[in-house]
Short mmCIF file of C-alpha atoms and ligand atoms in Angstrom, two decimals:
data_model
loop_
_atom_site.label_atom_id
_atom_site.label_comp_id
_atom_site.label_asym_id
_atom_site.label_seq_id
_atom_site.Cartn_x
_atom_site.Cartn_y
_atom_site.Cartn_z
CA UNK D 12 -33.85 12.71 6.91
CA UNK D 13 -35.32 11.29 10.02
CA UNK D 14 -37.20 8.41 10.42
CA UNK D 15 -38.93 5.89 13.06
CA UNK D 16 -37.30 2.44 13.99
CA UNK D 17 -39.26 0.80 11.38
CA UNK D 18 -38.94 2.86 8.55
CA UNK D 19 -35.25 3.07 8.88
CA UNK D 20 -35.09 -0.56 8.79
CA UNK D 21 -36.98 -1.06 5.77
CA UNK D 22 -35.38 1.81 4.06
CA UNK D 23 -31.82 -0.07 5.22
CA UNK D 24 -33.19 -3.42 3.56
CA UNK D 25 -34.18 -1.82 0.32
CA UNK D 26 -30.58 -0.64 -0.41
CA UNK D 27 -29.96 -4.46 -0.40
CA UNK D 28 -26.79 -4.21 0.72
CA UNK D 29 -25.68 -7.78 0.45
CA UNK D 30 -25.65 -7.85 -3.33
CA UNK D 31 -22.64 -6.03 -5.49
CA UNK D 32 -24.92 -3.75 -7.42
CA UNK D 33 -26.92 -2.45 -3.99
CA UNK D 34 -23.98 -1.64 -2.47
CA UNK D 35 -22.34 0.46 -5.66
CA UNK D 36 -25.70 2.12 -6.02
CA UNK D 37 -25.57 3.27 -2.57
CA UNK D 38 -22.05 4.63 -2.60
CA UNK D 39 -23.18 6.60 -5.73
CA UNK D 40 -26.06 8.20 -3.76
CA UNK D 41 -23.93 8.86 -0.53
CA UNK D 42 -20.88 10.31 -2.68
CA UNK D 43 -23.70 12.64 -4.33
CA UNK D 44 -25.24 13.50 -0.79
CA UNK D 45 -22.28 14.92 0.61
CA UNK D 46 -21.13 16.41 -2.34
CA UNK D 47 -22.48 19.59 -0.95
CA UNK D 48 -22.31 19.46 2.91
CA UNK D 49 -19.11 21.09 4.56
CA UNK D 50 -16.20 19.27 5.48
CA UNK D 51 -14.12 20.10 8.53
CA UNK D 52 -10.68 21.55 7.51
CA UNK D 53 -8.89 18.82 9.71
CA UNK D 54 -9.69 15.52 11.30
CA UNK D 55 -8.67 16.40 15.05
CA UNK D 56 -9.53 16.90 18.67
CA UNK D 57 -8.08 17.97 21.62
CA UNK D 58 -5.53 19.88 20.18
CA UNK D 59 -3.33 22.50 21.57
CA UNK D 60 -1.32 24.73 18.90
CA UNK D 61 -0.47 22.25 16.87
CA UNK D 62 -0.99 21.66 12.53
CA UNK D 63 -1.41 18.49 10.72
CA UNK D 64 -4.44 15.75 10.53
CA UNK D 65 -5.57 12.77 12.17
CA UNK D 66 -4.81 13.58 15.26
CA UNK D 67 -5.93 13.24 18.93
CA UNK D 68 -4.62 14.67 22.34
CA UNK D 69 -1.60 16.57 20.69
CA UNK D 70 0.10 20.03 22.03
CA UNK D 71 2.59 21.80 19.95
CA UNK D 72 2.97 19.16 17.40
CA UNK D 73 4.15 21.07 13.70
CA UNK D 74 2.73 19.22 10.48
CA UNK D 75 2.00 16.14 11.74
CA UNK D 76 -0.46 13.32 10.16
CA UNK D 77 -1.87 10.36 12.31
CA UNK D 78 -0.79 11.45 15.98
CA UNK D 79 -2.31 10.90 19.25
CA UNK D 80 -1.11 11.63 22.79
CA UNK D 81 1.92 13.08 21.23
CA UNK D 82 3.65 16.53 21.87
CA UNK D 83 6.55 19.06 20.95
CA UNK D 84 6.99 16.71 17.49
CA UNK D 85 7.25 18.11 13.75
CA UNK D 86 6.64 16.95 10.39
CA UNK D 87 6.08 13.10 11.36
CA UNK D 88 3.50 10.85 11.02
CA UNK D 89 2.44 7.95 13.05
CA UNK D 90 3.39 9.34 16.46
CA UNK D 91 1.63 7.98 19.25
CA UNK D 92 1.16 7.33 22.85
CA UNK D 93 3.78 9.78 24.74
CA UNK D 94 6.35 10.50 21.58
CA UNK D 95 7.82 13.75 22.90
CA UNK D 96 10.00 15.84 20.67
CA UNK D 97 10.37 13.79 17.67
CA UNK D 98 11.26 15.50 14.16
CA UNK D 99 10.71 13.82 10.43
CA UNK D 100 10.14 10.37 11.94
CA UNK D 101 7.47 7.81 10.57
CA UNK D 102 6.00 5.73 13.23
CA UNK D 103 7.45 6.45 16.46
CA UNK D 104 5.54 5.58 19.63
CA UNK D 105 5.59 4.21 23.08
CA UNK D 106 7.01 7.13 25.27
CA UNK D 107 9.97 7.96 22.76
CA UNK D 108 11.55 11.21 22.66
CA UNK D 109 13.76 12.72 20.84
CA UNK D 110 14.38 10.90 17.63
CA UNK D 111 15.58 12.36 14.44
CA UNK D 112 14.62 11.53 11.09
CA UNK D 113 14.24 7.93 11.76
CA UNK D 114 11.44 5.05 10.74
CA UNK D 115 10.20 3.40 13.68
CA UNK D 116 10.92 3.17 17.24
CA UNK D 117 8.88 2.58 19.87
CA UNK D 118 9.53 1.77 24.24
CA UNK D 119 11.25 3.91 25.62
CA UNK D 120 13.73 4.66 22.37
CA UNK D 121 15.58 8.03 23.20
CA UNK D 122 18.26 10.02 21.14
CA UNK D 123 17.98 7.95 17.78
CA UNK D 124 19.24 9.48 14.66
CA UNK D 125 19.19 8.32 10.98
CA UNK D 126 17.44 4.74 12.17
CA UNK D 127 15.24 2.05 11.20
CA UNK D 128 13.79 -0.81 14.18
CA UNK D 129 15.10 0.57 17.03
CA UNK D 130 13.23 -0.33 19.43
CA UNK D 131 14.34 0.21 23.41
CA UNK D 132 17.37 1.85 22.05
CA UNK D 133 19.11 5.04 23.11
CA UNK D 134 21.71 7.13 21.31
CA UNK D 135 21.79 5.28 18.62
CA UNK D 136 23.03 6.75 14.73
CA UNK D 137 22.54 5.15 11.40
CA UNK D 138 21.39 1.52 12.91
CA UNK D 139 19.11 -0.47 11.57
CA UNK D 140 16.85 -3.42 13.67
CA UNK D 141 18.77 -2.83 17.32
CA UNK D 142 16.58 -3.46 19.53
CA UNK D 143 17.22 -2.75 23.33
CA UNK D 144 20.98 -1.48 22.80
CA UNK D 145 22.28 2.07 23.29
CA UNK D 146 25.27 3.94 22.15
CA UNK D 147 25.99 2.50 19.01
CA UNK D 148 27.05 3.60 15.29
CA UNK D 149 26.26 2.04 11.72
CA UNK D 150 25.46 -1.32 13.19
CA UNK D 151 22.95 -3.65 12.19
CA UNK D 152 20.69 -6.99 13.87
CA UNK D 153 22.20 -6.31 16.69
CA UNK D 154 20.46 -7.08 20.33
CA UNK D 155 21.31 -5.61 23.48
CA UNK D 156 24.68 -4.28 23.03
CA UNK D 157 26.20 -1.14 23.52
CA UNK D 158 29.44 1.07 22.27
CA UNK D 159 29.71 -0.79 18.49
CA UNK D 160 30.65 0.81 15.24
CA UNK D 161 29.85 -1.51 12.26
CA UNK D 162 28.72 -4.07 14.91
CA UNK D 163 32.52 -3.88 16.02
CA UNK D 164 33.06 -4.00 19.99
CA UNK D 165 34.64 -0.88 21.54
CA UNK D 166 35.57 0.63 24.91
CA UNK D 167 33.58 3.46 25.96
CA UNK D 168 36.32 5.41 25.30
CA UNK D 169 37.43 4.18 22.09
CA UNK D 170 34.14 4.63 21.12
CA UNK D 171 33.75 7.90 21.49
CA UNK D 172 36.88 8.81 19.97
CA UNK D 173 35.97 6.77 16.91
CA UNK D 174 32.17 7.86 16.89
CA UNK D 175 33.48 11.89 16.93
CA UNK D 176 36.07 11.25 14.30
CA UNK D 177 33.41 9.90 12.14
CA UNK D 178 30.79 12.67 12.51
CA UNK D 179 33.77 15.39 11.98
CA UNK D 180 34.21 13.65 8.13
CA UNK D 181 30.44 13.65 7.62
CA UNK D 182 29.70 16.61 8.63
CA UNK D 183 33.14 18.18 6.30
CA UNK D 184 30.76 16.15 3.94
CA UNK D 185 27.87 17.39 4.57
CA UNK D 186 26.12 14.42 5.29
CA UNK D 187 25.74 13.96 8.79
CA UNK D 188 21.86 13.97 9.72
CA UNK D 189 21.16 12.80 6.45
CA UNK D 190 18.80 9.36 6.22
CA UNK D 191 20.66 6.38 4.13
CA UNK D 192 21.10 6.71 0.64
CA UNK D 193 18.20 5.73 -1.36
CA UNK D 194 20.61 3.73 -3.29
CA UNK D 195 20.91 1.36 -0.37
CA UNK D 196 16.68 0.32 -0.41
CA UNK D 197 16.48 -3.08 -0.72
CA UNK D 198 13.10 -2.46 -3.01
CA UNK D 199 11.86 -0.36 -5.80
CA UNK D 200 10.21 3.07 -5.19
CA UNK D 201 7.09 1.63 -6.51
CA UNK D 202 7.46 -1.24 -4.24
CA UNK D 203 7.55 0.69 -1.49
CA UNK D 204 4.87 2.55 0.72
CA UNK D 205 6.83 6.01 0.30
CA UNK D 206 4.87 6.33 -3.33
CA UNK D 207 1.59 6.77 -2.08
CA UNK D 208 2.27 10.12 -0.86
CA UNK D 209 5.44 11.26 -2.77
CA UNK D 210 4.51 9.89 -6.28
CA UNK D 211 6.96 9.82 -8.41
CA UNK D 212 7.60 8.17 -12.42
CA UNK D 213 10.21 6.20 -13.31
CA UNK D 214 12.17 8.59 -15.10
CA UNK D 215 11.90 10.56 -11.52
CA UNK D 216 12.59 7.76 -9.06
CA UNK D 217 15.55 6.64 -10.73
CA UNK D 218 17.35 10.49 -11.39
CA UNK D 219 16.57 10.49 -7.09
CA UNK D 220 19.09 7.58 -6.95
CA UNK D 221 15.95 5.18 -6.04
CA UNK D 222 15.47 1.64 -7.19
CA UNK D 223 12.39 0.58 -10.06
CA UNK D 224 10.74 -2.64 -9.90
CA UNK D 225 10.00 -3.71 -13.44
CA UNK D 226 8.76 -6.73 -13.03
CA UNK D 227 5.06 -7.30 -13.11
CA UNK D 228 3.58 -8.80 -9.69
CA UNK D 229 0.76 -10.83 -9.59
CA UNK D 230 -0.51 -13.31 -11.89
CA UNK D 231 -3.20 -12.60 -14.66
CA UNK D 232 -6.02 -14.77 -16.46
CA UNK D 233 -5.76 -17.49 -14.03
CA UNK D 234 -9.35 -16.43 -12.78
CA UNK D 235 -12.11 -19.11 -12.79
CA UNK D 236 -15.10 -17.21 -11.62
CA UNK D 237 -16.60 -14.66 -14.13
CA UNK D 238 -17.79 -11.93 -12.24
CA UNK D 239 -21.06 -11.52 -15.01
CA UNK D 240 -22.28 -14.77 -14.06
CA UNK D 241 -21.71 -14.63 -10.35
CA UNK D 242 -24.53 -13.91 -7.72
CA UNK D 243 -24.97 -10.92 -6.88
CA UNK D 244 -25.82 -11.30 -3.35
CA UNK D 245 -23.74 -12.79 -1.02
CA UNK D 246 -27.07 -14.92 0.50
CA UNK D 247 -27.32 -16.59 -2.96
CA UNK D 248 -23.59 -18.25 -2.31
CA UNK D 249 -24.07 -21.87 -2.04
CA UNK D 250 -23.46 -22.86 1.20
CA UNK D 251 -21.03 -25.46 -0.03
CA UNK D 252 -18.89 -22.56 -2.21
CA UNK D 253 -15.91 -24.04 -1.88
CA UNK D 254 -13.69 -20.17 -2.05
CA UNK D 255 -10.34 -21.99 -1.52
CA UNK D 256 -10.62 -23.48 -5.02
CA UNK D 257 -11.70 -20.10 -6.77
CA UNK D 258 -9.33 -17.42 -8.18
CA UNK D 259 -10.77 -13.92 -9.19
CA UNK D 260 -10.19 -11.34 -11.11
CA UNK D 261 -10.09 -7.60 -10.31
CA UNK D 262 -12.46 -5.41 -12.04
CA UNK D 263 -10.33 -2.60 -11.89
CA UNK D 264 -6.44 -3.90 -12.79
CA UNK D 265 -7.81 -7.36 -14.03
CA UNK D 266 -5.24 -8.67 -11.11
CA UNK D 267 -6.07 -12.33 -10.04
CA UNK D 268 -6.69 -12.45 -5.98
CA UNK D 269 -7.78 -14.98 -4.11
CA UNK D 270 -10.05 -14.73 -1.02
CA UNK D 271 -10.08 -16.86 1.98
CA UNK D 272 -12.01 -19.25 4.21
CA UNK D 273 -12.40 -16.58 6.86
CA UNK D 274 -13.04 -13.81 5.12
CA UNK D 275 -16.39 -15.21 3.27
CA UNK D 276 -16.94 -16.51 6.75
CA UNK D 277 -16.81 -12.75 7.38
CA UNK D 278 -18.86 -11.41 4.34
CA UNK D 279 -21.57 -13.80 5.12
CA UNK D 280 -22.13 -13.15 8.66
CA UNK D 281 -21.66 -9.27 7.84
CA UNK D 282 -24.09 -9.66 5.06
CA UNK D 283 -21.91 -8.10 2.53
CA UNK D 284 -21.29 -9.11 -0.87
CA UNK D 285 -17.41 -11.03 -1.85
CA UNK D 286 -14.90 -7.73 -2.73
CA UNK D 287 -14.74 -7.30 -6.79
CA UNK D 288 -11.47 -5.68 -6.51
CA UNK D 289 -7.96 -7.17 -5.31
CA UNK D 290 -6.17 -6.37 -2.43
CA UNK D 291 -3.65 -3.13 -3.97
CA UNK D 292 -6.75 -2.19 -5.38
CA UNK D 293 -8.74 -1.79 -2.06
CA UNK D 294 -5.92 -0.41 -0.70
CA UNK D 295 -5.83 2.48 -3.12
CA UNK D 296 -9.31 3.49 -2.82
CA UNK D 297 -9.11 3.33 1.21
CA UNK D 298 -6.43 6.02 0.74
CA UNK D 299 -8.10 8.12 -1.79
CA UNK D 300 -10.97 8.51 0.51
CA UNK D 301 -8.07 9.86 3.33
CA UNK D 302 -6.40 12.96 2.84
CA UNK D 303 -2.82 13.42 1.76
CA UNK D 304 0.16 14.16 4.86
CA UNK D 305 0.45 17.46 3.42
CA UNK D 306 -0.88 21.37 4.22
CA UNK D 307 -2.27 24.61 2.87
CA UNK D 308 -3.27 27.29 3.75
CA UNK D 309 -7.09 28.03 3.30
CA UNK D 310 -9.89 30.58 4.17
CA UNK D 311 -13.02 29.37 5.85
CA UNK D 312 -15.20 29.07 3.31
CA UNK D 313 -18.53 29.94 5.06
CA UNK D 314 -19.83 33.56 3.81
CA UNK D 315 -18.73 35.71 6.53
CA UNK D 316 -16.22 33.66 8.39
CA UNK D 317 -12.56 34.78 8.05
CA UNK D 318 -10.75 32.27 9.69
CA UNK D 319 -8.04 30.87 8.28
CA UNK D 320 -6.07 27.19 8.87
CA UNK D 321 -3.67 24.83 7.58
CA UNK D 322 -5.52 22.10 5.73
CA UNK D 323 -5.05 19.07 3.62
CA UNK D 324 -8.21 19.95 1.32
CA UNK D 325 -5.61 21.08 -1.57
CA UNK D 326 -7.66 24.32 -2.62
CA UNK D 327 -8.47 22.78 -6.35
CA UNK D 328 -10.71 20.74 -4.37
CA UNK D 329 -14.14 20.79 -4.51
CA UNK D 330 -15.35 19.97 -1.22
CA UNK D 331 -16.46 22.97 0.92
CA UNK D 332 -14.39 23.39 3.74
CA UNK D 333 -15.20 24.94 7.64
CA UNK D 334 -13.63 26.39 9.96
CA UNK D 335 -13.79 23.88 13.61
CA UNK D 336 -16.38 26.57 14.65
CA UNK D 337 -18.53 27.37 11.56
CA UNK D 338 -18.51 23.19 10.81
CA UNK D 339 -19.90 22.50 14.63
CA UNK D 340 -22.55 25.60 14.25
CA UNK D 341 -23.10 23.55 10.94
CA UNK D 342 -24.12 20.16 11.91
CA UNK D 343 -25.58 20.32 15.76
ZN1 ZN A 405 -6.68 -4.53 -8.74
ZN1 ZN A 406 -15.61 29.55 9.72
#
């Protein structure tokens, strides 16, 4: 609905959107509002035959999720700025190329297998956090080095014999191109960010050889503000609200959080009222409101239009879903 300078600022001030309930009542009406409006089947532009979501300036990139100025790379996400020919990598960026199932790497990193924090590296296999080394097997925290097994010096040569005679046993193994075992994880699956888009129970996590964190994190009943009794606009804060001496409670796991200087520095000059939830909590409902790094296969579903595409909009979803063409028709 349109509307002059004037009346769109009064209509903005009546949602009062510095107090708690304004700003839930709002969501409420904007989640209804686009409850029936089309969605676009992907979040992307300026793409060249390539799959995936959230991406930007990307040719021939295959089921990929969060990639700009990228090319030639499949079933990653997070690649960025000039990754070339990258496959099942998270996070690899800074003119790469050419990594293998690896977590990232960034400037200038080339011919990386099976890694974690390589950064400047090139052929490296199974390292973890070598930076700006190259040729180098199994080792780890090293820096600038070159031709090590197990962070063990070699010659070239003896290097190469070694490194072959080691890849000839994994590969009678069957193991060779294989990431580490998930055995080897210094956390628990449900420590980890890898649950928020594989979940898994317990039970499962454990029969995949992965660790469980049992132990309860956080603290609980410690809170001393009672969120009944608390303003509900951030104006009506004392100015002398002393926030480092407060500890609150989550409205959703009942988590106690605390929140600091800066931020209500933040909330008050954004005019916004003091988060009700903790941190995981936020966290969780950011990435419900983003789609999931995974595909199907969908119709268009605007009467008429038989275009197909690969989308993350599972299809027991109810949003309606467009086409790039039938969306743009749609909203200019
Ligand atoms: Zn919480
Ligand atoms: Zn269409």
């Amino acid at each position: 609905k349109s509307y002059t300078k004037e009346e769109y600022e009064d209509k903005i001030k009546s949602y009062k959107l510095d107090t708690y309930s304004g700003v839930e009542a709002f969501k409420k009406e904007f989640l209804d509002f686009i409850k029936n409006k089309p969605r676009k089947f992907a979040e992307c532009s300026n793409i060249v035959n390539s799959t995936g979501n959230y991406m930007t300036n990307v040719k021939n990139n295959r089921y990929c999720f969060h990639a700009y100025d990228a090319e030639n790379n499949a079933y990653c996400e997070h690649v960025w700025r000039g990754a070339k020919d990258c496959m099942d990598c998270s996070t690899a960026g800074r003119s790469v190329e050419l990594i293998y199932n690896t977590i990232n790497v960034g400037l200038q990193s080339s011919n990386v297998i099976c890694s974690s924090y390589c950064w400047g590296s090139q052929f490296m296999e199974y390292c973890l956090n070598c930076p700006n080394s190259n040729n180098c097997f199994g080792c780890t925290g090293l820096k600038k080095n070159s031709y090590c097994i197990l962070n063990k010096q070699y010659s070239k040569e003896d290097y190469k014999k070694l490194r072959s005679k080691i890849i000839t046993k994994m590969k009678q193994d069957g193991n060779y191109g294989d990431f580490f075992p998930s055995n080897m994880s210094s956390f628990g699956y449900n420590e980890s960010s890898a649950i928020e888009e594989f979940p898994l129970s317990k039970e499962e996590a454990l029969v995949q050889g992965f660790k469980w964190e049992n132990r309860e994190r956080g603290t609980y009943g410690k809170e001393t503000i009672d969120w009944n009794k608390f303003s509900d606009s951030i104006k009506d804060l004392p100015n002398d609200f002393d926030i480092n001496k407060e500890i609150f409670i989550c409205l959703e796991c009942k988590k106690n959080y605390r929140i600091i200087t800066n931020e209500l520095s933040f909330y008050r000059r954004m005019n916004i009222p003091l988060p009700r939830n903790c941190p995981e909590c936020r966290h969780t409902k950011r990435l419900k409101n983003r789609g999931p790094n995974k595909l199907w296969h969908r119709k268009c579903m605007k009467e008429g239009c038989n275009n197909e595409f690969e989308t993350s909009y599972s299809p027991d979803r109810p949003e309606i879903i467009y086409c790039e063409k039938c969306y743009q028709q749609e909203v200019y």
